[in-house]
Coordinates of C-alpha atoms in Angstrom, one line a residue:
Chain A
M130 CA 27.3 88.0 49.4
P131 CA 29.7 88.4 46.5
Q132 CA 28.8 90.6 43.5
Q133 CA 27.7 88.4 40.6
H134 CA 26.3 90.7 38.0
V135 CA 27.8 93.4 35.9
T136 CA 26.5 96.8 37.1
P137 CA 25.7 99.5 34.6
E138 CA 28.4 101.7 36.1
G139 CA 31.1 99.0 36.3
P140 CA 33.3 97.7 33.5
D141 CA 32.0 94.8 31.5
P142 CA 34.7 92.1 31.4
I143 CA 33.6 91.3 27.9
D144 CA 35.3 94.6 26.8
S145 CA 38.6 93.5 28.4
T146 CA 41.7 93.1 26.3
D147 CA 43.1 90.6 28.7
P148 CA 42.7 87.1 27.2
D149 CA 42.6 85.4 30.6
E150 CA 39.8 87.7 31.8
L151 CA 37.9 87.2 28.6
R152 CA 38.2 83.4 28.8
A153 CA 37.1 83.5 32.4
E154 CA 34.1 85.6 31.4
I155 CA 33.2 83.2 28.6
L156 CA 33.2 80.3 31.1
R157 CA 31.1 82.4 33.5
L158 CA 28.5 83.0 30.7
R159 CA 28.4 79.4 29.7
D160 CA 27.8 78.4 33.3
L161 CA 25.1 81.1 33.6
S162 CA 23.4 79.8 30.6
I163 CA 23.2 76.3 31.9
G164 CA 22.1 77.6 35.3
M165 CA 19.3 79.6 33.8
T166 CA 18.0 76.6 31.9
S167 CA 17.9 74.6 35.1
H168 CA 16.4 77.5 37.0
A169 CA 13.7 77.8 34.3
E170 CA 12.8 74.1 34.9
V171 CA 12.5 74.7 38.6
L172 CA 10.4 77.8 38.0
G173 CA 8.2 75.9 35.5
E174 CA 7.5 73.3 38.2
R175 CA 6.8 76.1 40.7
L176 CA 4.4 77.7 38.2
A177 CA 2.6 74.4 37.6
D178 CA 2.4 73.9 41.4
L179 CA 0.9 77.3 41.9
Q180 CA -1.5 76.7 39.1
T181 CA -2.6 73.5 40.7
R182 CA -3.1 75.3 44.0
N183 CA -4.9 78.1 42.3
E184 CA -7.3 75.6 40.7
Q185 CA -7.8 73.9 44.1
L186 CA -8.6 77.3 45.6
D187 CA -11.0 78.2 42.7
S188 CA -12.7 74.9 43.3
A189 CA -13.0 75.6 47.0
V190 CA -14.4 79.1 46.4
N191 CA -17.0 77.6 44.0
E192 CA -18.0 75.1 46.6
L193 CA -18.4 77.8 49.2
N194 CA -20.5 79.8 46.7
D195 CA -22.8 76.8 46.1
L196 CA -23.1 76.4 49.9
N197 CA -23.9 80.0 50.3
Q198 CA -26.6 79.9 47.8
A199 CA -28.1 76.8 49.3
L200 CA -28.0 78.5 52.6
H201 CA -29.9 81.5 51.2
V202 CA -32.5 79.2 49.7
E203 CA -32.8 77.3 53.0
L204 CA -33.2 80.6 54.9
G205 CA -36.0 81.7 52.5
R206 CA -37.9 78.5 53.3
S207 CA -37.7 78.9 57.1
P208 CA -41.1 79.6 58.9
L209 CA -39.9 82.8 60.6
I210 CA -38.7 84.4 57.4
R211 CA -41.9 83.4 55.6
I212 CA -44.0 85.0 58.4
A213 CA -41.9 88.1 58.4
R214 CA -42.3 88.4 54.6
A215 CA -46.1 87.9 54.9
V216 CA -46.3 90.7 57.6
A217 CA -44.2 93.0 55.4
R218 CA -46.5 92.4 52.4
R219 CA -49.6 93.1 54.5
L220 CA -48.2 96.2 55.9
K221 CA -47.5 97.4 52.3
L222 CA -51.1 96.7 51.4
R223 CA -52.3 99.1 54.0
Chain B
M611 CA 2.7 44.9 27.2
R612 CA 1.1 41.7 28.4
L613 CA 3.6 38.9 28.0
L614 CA 6.4 38.0 30.3
H615 CA 8.4 34.9 29.4
V616 CA 9.9 33.3 32.5
V617 CA 12.8 31.2 31.4
S618 CA 14.8 28.9 33.7
S619 CA 17.4 27.2 31.7
P620 CA 19.5 27.9 28.5
A621 CA 17.3 25.4 26.7
D622 CA 14.2 27.7 26.9
G623 CA 16.3 30.9 26.5
S624 CA 14.7 31.8 23.1
P625 CA 11.0 31.3 23.8
C626 CA 9.7 33.6 21.0
D627 CA 10.6 35.2 17.7
Q628 CA 11.9 38.7 17.1
N629 CA 8.4 40.1 16.5
C630 CA 7.3 39.2 20.0
Q631 CA 6.1 42.3 21.9
G632 CA 6.8 40.7 25.2
A633 CA 9.8 40.5 27.5
A634 CA 11.9 37.7 29.0
I635 CA 13.4 37.2 32.4
D636 CA 15.8 34.5 33.5
L637 CA 14.8 32.9 36.8
S638 CA 17.2 29.9 36.8
N639 CA 18.1 28.1 40.0
S640 CA 14.7 28.2 41.6
G641 CA 14.2 32.0 41.4
R642 CA 10.6 33.2 41.4
L643 CA 8.8 36.4 40.8
S644 CA 7.4 38.3 43.9
E645 CA 3.7 39.0 44.2
I646 CA 4.1 42.3 42.4
G647 CA 7.0 41.3 40.2
E648 CA 5.2 40.5 36.9
R649 CA 2.8 43.4 37.1
A650 CA 5.6 45.9 38.0
I651 CA 7.8 44.7 35.1
L652 CA 5.0 44.8 32.5
D653 CA 3.7 48.2 33.8
A654 CA 7.2 49.6 33.6
L655 CA 7.8 48.5 30.0
T656 CA 4.3 49.7 29.0
Q657 CA 4.8 53.1 30.6
R658 CA 8.3 53.6 29.1
R659 CA 8.1 52.3 25.5
D660 CA 11.7 53.6 24.9
A661 CA 13.1 51.3 27.6
D662 CA 14.9 48.1 26.7
A663 CA 14.9 46.4 30.1
V664 CA 13.9 46.6 33.7
Y665 CA 15.2 45.2 37.0
G666 CA 14.2 45.6 40.6
D667 CA 15.3 44.9 44.1
I668 CA 15.9 41.3 45.0
E669 CA 15.5 39.0 47.9
I670 CA 18.2 36.3 48.4
S671 CA 17.6 33.7 51.1
G672 CA 15.2 36.1 52.8
V673 CA 17.5 39.1 52.8
V674 CA 16.4 42.1 50.7
E675 CA 19.1 43.8 48.6
R676 CA 18.0 47.3 47.7
R677 CA 19.5 48.6 44.5
A678 CA 20.5 51.7 42.8
A679 CA 19.5 52.9 39.3
W680 CA 21.4 51.7 36.2
S681 CA 25.1 52.0 36.5
P682 CA 27.3 50.7 33.7
T683 CA 30.4 51.3 35.8
R684 CA 29.0 49.3 38.7
L685 CA 28.6 46.3 36.4
L686 CA 32.4 46.2 35.8
A687 CA 32.9 45.6 39.6
E688 CA 29.6 43.8 40.4
P689 CA 28.0 42.3 37.3
G690 CA 25.2 40.8 39.3
A691 CA 24.1 44.2 40.5
C692 CA 21.0 44.4 38.3
L693 CA 20.0 40.7 37.9
P694 CA 17.5 39.3 37.1
L695 CA 16.7 41.6 34.3
A696 CA 13.6 41.5 32.2
V697 CA 14.5 42.4 28.6
R698 CA 12.2 43.1 25.7
C699 CA 12.2 40.3 23.2
T700 CA 12.9 42.7 20.4
T701 CA 16.0 44.0 22.2
L702 CA 17.2 40.4 22.7
A703 CA 16.8 39.8 19.0
E704 CA 18.7 42.9 18.2
L705 CA 21.5 41.9 20.5
G706 CA 21.5 38.3 19.3
C707 CA 21.4 37.2 23.0
T708 CA 19.1 35.0 25.0
A709 CA 17.7 35.9 28.4
T710 CA 19.9 33.3 30.1
D711 CA 23.2 34.8 28.7
P712 CA 25.2 35.8 31.8
A713 CA 26.9 38.6 29.8
L714 CA 23.5 40.0 28.7
V715 CA 23.9 43.1 31.1
L716 CA 27.2 43.9 29.5
R717 CA 25.7 43.7 26.0
L718 CA 23.0 46.1 27.1
V719 CA 25.7 48.6 28.2
E720 CA 27.5 48.2 24.8
H721 CA 24.2 48.7 23.0
D722 CA 23.6 52.0 25.0
S723 CA 20.3 50.6 26.2
L724 CA 17.8 52.3 28.4
V725 CA 17.4 50.2 31.5
L726 CA 14.9 51.1 34.2
H727 CA 15.0 50.2 37.9
V728 CA 11.9 49.5 40.0
P729 CA 12.7 50.1 43.7
A730 CA 10.7 47.2 44.9
V731 CA 11.4 43.5 45.4
L732 CA 10.5 41.9 42.1
S733 CA 12.0 38.4 42.6
R734 CA 13.1 36.0 45.3
H735 CA 16.1 33.6 45.0
P736 CA 17.7 30.9 47.2
Q737 CA 21.1 32.0 45.9
P738 CA 22.5 34.9 43.8
P739 CA 21.7 34.7 40.1
E740 CA 24.5 33.6 37.9
C741 CA 26.4 36.6 36.5
A742 CA 29.1 37.5 34.0
D743 CA 32.6 36.2 34.9
V744 CA 36.0 37.8 34.7
A745 CA 36.5 36.8 31.0
D746 CA 33.2 38.4 30.1
I747 CA 34.2 41.6 31.9
N748 CA 37.6 41.7 30.2
S749 CA 36.1 41.4 26.7
H750 CA 33.6 44.1 27.7
L751 CA 36.4 46.4 28.8
A752 CA 38.1 46.0 25.4
E753 CA 34.7 46.7 23.8
I754 CA 34.1 50.0 25.6
G755 CA 37.7 51.2 25.4
I756 CA 39.0 50.9 29.0
A757 CA 42.6 49.8 29.1
A758 CA 42.5 47.7 32.2
T759 CA 42.2 44.1 33.3
A760 CA 39.5 42.9 35.7
V761 CA 40.7 40.8 38.7
E762 CA 38.8 39.3 41.6
G763 CA 37.7 41.9 44.1
D764 CA 37.1 42.1 47.9
Q765 CA 34.1 39.8 47.9
A766 CA 32.8 36.9 45.8
G767 CA 31.1 38.2 42.7
R768 CA 33.0 41.5 42.8
F769 CA 35.9 42.6 40.6
R770 CA 38.3 45.5 40.5
L771 CA 40.2 47.0 37.6
V772 CA 43.9 46.9 37.2
P773 CA 44.9 49.7 34.8
D774 CA 47.2 48.8 31.9
P775 CA 50.6 50.1 33.1
S776 CA 51.6 51.0 29.5
E777 CA 48.7 53.3 29.2
Q778 CA 49.3 56.4 31.3
P779 CA 47.6 59.3 29.6
P780 CA 49.0 62.8 30.4
V781 CA 47.2 64.5 33.3
S782 CA 47.2 68.1 34.5
I783 CA 46.8 68.4 38.3
I784 CA 45.3 71.7 39.4
I785 CA 45.9 72.7 43.0
P786 CA 44.6 76.0 44.3
T787 CA 46.6 76.8 47.5
A788 CA 46.8 79.5 50.2
G789 CA 50.1 78.0 51.4
K790 CA 48.9 77.1 54.9
S791 CA 51.0 75.0 57.2
L792 CA 50.1 71.6 58.5
G793 CA 50.7 72.9 62.0
E794 CA 47.4 74.8 61.6
A795 CA 45.6 71.5 61.6
A796 CA 45.7 70.9 65.3
T797 CA 43.9 67.6 65.1
D798 CA 46.2 66.1 62.6
P799 CA 48.2 63.3 64.2
N800 CA 50.5 63.0 61.1
A801 CA 51.7 66.6 61.2
A802 CA 55.1 65.8 62.4
R803 CA 56.6 69.0 61.1
G804 CA 54.4 71.9 62.2
D805 CA 56.0 74.3 59.7
E806 CA 55.6 72.1 56.7
L807 CA 53.1 73.5 54.3
A808 CA 50.1 71.3 53.4
V809 CA 50.8 71.9 49.7
E810 CA 54.4 70.7 50.2
R811 CA 53.2 67.4 51.7
C812 CA 50.6 67.2 48.8
L813 CA 53.3 67.6 46.2
E814 CA 55.7 65.2 48.0
R815 CA 53.1 62.5 47.8
I816 CA 52.4 63.2 44.1
A817 CA 56.1 63.0 43.4
A818 CA 56.3 59.8 45.4
T819 CA 53.7 58.0 43.2
G820 CA 56.4 58.2 40.5
R821 CA 53.8 58.5 37.8
P822 CA 55.0 59.9 34.5
N823 CA 53.0 62.3 32.3
L824 CA 52.0 64.7 35.0
E825 CA 51.8 68.4 35.0
V826 CA 51.1 70.3 38.2
I827 CA 49.5 73.7 38.2
L828 CA 49.6 75.6 41.4
I829 CA 47.1 78.5 41.7
V830 CA 48.4 81.0 44.3
G831 CA 47.0 84.3 45.4
E832 CA 48.2 87.3 47.5
E833 CA 47.1 85.4 50.6
Y834 CA 49.8 82.7 50.0
Q835 CA 51.9 82.4 53.2
G836 CA 55.5 82.2 52.1
D837 CA 57.3 82.1 48.8
P838 CA 55.5 80.0 46.2
E839 CA 58.7 79.8 44.1
R840 CA 60.2 77.7 46.8
I841 CA 57.8 74.8 46.3
A842 CA 57.8 75.1 42.5
S843 CA 60.8 73.0 42.4
A844 CA 59.6 69.9 44.2
G845 CA 60.8 67.4 41.7
L846 CA 57.7 67.7 39.6
P847 CA 56.9 69.7 36.5
I848 CA 55.2 72.5 38.3
R849 CA 53.8 75.7 36.9
L850 CA 52.7 78.6 39.1
E851 CA 49.6 80.6 38.1
R852 CA 49.0 83.8 40.0
R853 CA 45.4 84.5 41.0
P854 CA 44.1 88.0 40.2
P855 CA 43.8 90.2 43.4
G856 CA 40.5 90.0 45.2
E857 CA 38.4 87.8 47.4
F858 CA 39.2 84.1 47.2
N859 CA 36.8 82.2 44.9
F860 CA 37.7 78.5 44.8
S861 CA 35.8 78.0 41.5
A862 CA 37.5 80.8 39.8
A863 CA 40.9 79.5 40.9
C864 CA 40.1 76.0 39.6
N865 CA 38.9 77.6 36.3
Q866 CA 42.1 79.5 36.0
G867 CA 44.0 76.2 36.3
I868 CA 41.7 74.4 33.8
L869 CA 42.3 77.2 31.3
A870 CA 46.1 76.9 31.8
A871 CA 46.2 73.1 31.6
R872 CA 47.9 71.6 28.6
N873 CA 46.4 68.1 28.9
E874 CA 43.0 66.8 28.1
L875 CA 42.6 65.1 31.5
V876 CA 42.6 67.4 34.5
L877 CA 42.6 66.5 38.1
L878 CA 41.3 69.1 40.5
L879 CA 43.0 68.5 43.9
N880 CA 42.8 70.3 47.2
D881 CA 46.2 71.2 48.7
D882 CA 45.3 69.4 52.0
T883 CA 45.3 66.0 50.4
E884 CA 47.9 63.2 50.0
L885 CA 47.4 60.9 47.0
D886 CA 48.2 57.2 47.4
P887 CA 50.2 55.5 44.6
G888 CA 48.0 54.4 41.7
A889 CA 45.2 56.8 42.4
V890 CA 45.7 58.9 39.3
D891 CA 45.7 55.8 37.0
A892 CA 42.8 54.3 38.8
M893 CA 40.8 57.4 37.9
A894 CA 42.3 58.1 34.5
V895 CA 41.6 54.6 33.1
H896 CA 37.8 55.2 33.1
F897 CA 38.2 58.0 30.5
G898 CA 38.8 55.4 27.8
D899 CA 35.0 55.2 27.9
P900 CA 33.7 58.3 26.1
S901 CA 30.5 58.3 28.3
I902 CA 32.5 59.2 31.4
G903 CA 32.6 62.9 32.3
G904 CA 33.9 62.9 35.8
V905 CA 35.6 60.5 38.2
G906 CA 35.9 60.9 42.0
A907 CA 38.0 59.0 44.5
L908 CA 37.7 57.5 48.0
L909 CA 39.0 60.1 50.5
R910 CA 40.1 59.1 54.0
Y911 CA 40.5 61.2 57.2
P912 CA 44.0 61.0 58.6
D913 CA 42.7 58.3 61.0
G914 CA 41.9 56.1 58.1
T915 CA 38.1 56.3 58.2
I916 CA 36.1 57.4 55.2
Q917 CA 35.5 61.1 54.5
H918 CA 34.1 60.7 51.0
A919 CA 33.1 57.7 48.8
G920 CA 30.7 59.4 46.4
M921 CA 27.7 61.6 47.3
I922 CA 24.0 61.1 47.6
M923 CA 21.2 63.7 47.4
D924 CA 18.4 63.7 49.9
N925 CA 15.7 66.3 49.8
A926 CA 18.1 68.7 47.9
H927 CA 20.9 68.1 50.5
P928 CA 24.1 66.8 49.0
L929 CA 25.5 64.4 51.6
H930 CA 28.4 62.1 52.1
P931 CA 27.4 58.6 53.1
F932 CA 29.9 56.4 55.0
V933 CA 31.4 59.4 56.9
G934 CA 33.5 58.0 59.7
W935 CA 33.0 54.4 58.7
S936 CA 35.9 52.0 58.1
I937 CA 36.5 51.0 54.5
E938 CA 35.7 47.4 55.5
D939 CA 32.3 48.4 57.0
S940 CA 31.3 50.2 53.9
Q941 CA 31.8 47.1 51.7
R942 CA 28.4 45.8 52.8
Y943 CA 26.7 48.7 51.1
G944 CA 29.0 48.7 48.1
G945 CA 31.2 51.6 49.3
T946 CA 34.3 50.0 47.8
V947 CA 32.7 49.4 44.4
A948 CA 33.2 51.7 41.4
R949 CA 29.8 53.0 40.5
D950 CA 27.7 55.8 39.0
V951 CA 26.8 58.5 41.6
I952 CA 25.0 61.8 41.4
S953 CA 28.1 63.7 42.5
V954 CA 31.6 63.4 43.9
T955 CA 33.7 65.9 45.9
G956 CA 35.7 68.6 44.2
A957 CA 38.6 67.9 46.6
C958 CA 39.8 65.2 44.2
F959 CA 38.0 65.2 40.9
M960 CA 39.2 64.2 37.4
S961 CA 37.5 65.3 34.2
R962 CA 38.1 66.2 30.6
R963 CA 39.3 69.7 30.0
S964 CA 37.2 70.1 26.8
L965 CA 34.0 69.0 28.6
L966 CA 34.6 71.3 31.5
L967 CA 35.2 74.3 29.2
A968 CA 32.1 73.5 27.2
L969 CA 30.1 73.5 30.5
G970 CA 31.5 76.7 31.9
A971 CA 33.7 74.7 34.3
M972 CA 33.3 75.4 38.0
S973 CA 30.5 77.9 38.6
T974 CA 31.8 81.1 40.1
H975 CA 28.2 81.5 41.3
F976 CA 29.2 79.1 44.0
P977 CA 32.6 80.4 45.2
L978 CA 33.1 78.0 48.1
S979 CA 30.3 75.4 48.6
F980 CA 28.1 73.4 46.2
N981 CA 30.5 74.1 43.2
D982 CA 31.5 70.4 42.9
V983 CA 27.9 69.1 43.1
D984 CA 26.8 71.8 40.6
L985 CA 29.5 70.8 38.2
C986 CA 28.6 67.1 38.5
L987 CA 25.0 67.9 37.8
K988 CA 26.0 69.9 34.7
I989 CA 28.1 67.0 33.5
R990 CA 25.2 64.6 34.0
R991 CA 22.9 67.0 32.2
S992 CA 25.3 67.0 29.3
G993 CA 24.8 63.3 28.8
H994 CA 28.0 62.2 30.5
R995 CA 28.4 60.1 33.5
V996 CA 29.9 60.8 36.9
I997 CA 31.4 57.9 38.8
V998 CA 33.4 57.2 42.0
E999 CA 36.3 54.9 41.8
P1000 CA 37.2 53.7 45.4
A1001 CA 40.4 52.1 44.2
A1002 CA 41.7 55.6 43.9
T1003 CA 42.5 56.6 47.5
L1004 CA 43.9 59.6 49.3
V1005 CA 44.0 61.3 52.6
H1006 CA 42.1 64.5 53.0
R1007 CA 42.2 66.8 56.0
E1008 CA 38.7 68.0 55.2
S1009 CA 38.2 71.8 55.3
F1010 CA 41.3 72.2 57.4
S1011 CA 42.0 75.3 55.5
R1012 CA 38.5 76.8 56.0
V1013 CA 35.5 76.6 58.3
A1014 CA 33.0 74.0 57.0
E1015 CA 30.0 76.2 56.9
I1016 CA 27.3 76.8 54.4
F1017 CA 25.9 80.3 54.3
D1018 CA 22.2 81.0 53.7
W1019 CA 22.9 82.8 50.4
E1020 CA 24.8 79.8 49.1
W1021 CA 21.8 77.5 50.0
D1022 CA 19.4 80.0 48.3
R1023 CA 21.5 80.0 45.2
W1024 CA 21.6 76.2 45.2
I1025 CA 17.9 75.8 45.5
D1026 CA 17.3 78.6 43.0
R1027 CA 19.4 76.8 40.4
W1028 CA 18.6 73.2 40.9
G1029 CA 15.7 73.0 43.3
E1030 CA 15.5 69.3 44.3
V1031 CA 17.2 66.8 42.0
P1032 CA 16.1 63.3 42.8
D1033 CA 19.0 61.0 43.2
P1034 CA 18.5 57.8 41.1
W1035 CA 21.3 56.0 42.9
Y1036 CA 19.8 56.6 46.3
H1037 CA 17.0 54.2 47.1
P1038 CA 13.7 55.9 48.1
D1039 CA 13.6 53.6 51.2
Y1040 CA 16.7 55.4 52.5
R1041 CA 16.1 58.7 54.3
R1042 CA 18.4 60.6 56.5
P1043 CA 16.9 61.4 59.9
D1044 CA 14.7 64.5 59.9
D1045 CA 16.8 66.1 62.6
P1046 CA 18.6 69.3 61.8
E1047 CA 21.1 68.6 64.5
N1048 CA 22.1 65.3 62.9
L1049 CA 22.5 66.3 59.3
R1050 CA 26.2 65.6 59.4
L1051 CA 25.6 62.2 61.0
N1052 CA 24.5 60.9 57.7
A1053 CA 26.3 57.6 57.6
D1054 CA 23.2 55.7 58.7
H1055 CA 21.0 56.5 55.7
L1056 CA 21.6 53.2 54.2
E1057 CA 19.2 51.3 56.5
P1058 CA 15.6 51.8 55.5
T1059 CA 13.4 53.2 58.3
D1060 CA 10.1 52.5 56.6
P1061 CA 10.5 49.9 53.8
R1062 CA 7.8 49.9 51.2
D1063 CA 7.4 49.1 47.5
H1064 CA 7.8 51.9 45.1
C1065 CA 6.6 50.7 41.7
D1066 CA 7.4 53.8 39.6
P1067 CA 10.3 52.8 37.4
R1068 CA 13.2 55.2 37.4
D1069 CA 15.9 56.0 34.9
T1070 CA 19.1 58.1 35.4
T1071 CA 17.7 61.4 34.0
I1072 CA 18.8 64.4 36.0
K1073 CA 16.2 67.2 36.2
G1074 CA 15.6 70.0 38.7
H1075 CA 12.4 70.0 40.5
L1076 CA 10.6 72.3 43.0
H1077 CA 12.2 71.9 46.4
R1078 CA 9.8 70.9 49.2
P1079 CA 11.9 71.1 52.3
R1080 CA 11.2 68.5 55.0
I1081 CA 13.2 70.3 57.7
S1082 CA 15.4 73.3 58.4
H1083 CA 18.2 73.6 55.8
H1084 CA 21.0 74.5 58.0
L1085 CA 23.9 72.1 57.8
T1086 CA 25.2 72.6 61.3

């Protein structure tokens, strides 16, 4: 993959005294600027997409919590649990 | 919006006053709206309050014609391409036109109107709607600044432009070349002389066109096989530009030529091409229209079949329709009609030097592939149009000088920068086969596999979206 970015150690073409090199660098920076705008749009959509998925996951987690609570309530009402609790209470009274 | 006036003769062409908030559509000669036609038109104009007009697909004698988004250039060649058109009554009043005026579409272009396309059948007709004639188009050409005359085209209702021979603007032709010989193209049946350089043949053909006002800039690097000074005297005003040492970057080489060019119109040309006479003028004539930012041509393989006639974008893949087709076969799908497209190939691409410099010219981020498509998208985003002019023809020994391969890092950069750009001129009913082995066999995309109505109106805005790949991205 060709090197695209100026490394801290390497020479920065913007310091060049060669007009051709400078003009080429100006073109590169103009292109980079347009590319970044477009990239930002794509990222914006990806972010919105991730937020939507996040909200969907949040909503699924909430649904699971509700189900879990309902299950606990249901378990509390079951005859076996009620008998077990009654036995435990009587044992404590002794 | 609630009101759609359906008019059917010039007598009822002005059904309302300029304060009417409705729209009017001409359904002369027994045309009628489809079941969804009225609702789709009114919904489109309600959703997009900035739109002046809307049109859709059309059924003529039981045959559905699927249409592309708004293309002012297509109207020069095929003025019926977006009829019937529902136009806001307020716009009609501004233009001083009636809904039955055959030249209404051309007035909308001159007015720089926003016209939407609904990719669904909105009306049915026993015969094609009446459209602008050659006189209308010629007065329109004068209005928009194109120095050409319209004449009858290859089919009824189609026209082609004949550039004014007295108007031949100066053009700089930029040719990056490695000086490879034609003999290296083993499949080339026309390579009579194996030691002849591709660039020599290319220059011969340019000289043979006899077109004045040309400047040729050859970009040569250290990989050049032979003595470039030898070809710099091919009977043309040729300038040699030496590429800086280092790995070959096609974009950087083109940019070097663009910077060196002395003319406002520049033609980027591959060295393995052979221009036909008239190709330069056929492209250059469009630049009389200030909205034009890039013009491509029709490229043929040496066997005469189509290699390029404009590009389409499908699921982020830039593709060439009509590959391997005969030019005659492509007529049915408008392959021979000048029209707006999302992109054209950089193998033969004309543009304005000032515009290219303002946009950073060819992106060195894409040294080999995608640089032409990227440039076209940048031009589109700048508010200019990119068109293909099939009257400009040439032979191209595609990628004879390099292996046609797209690397993963190139694809990653492409998706990173643009994501998925929906192509407004590619009908949503058309889809390439979801077969990674057949990506190059993309000539059959123009038959719908699963036709359905898409009622969302579309304009010609170019915007990057998140890419959701359908299949493997490898272009094998």
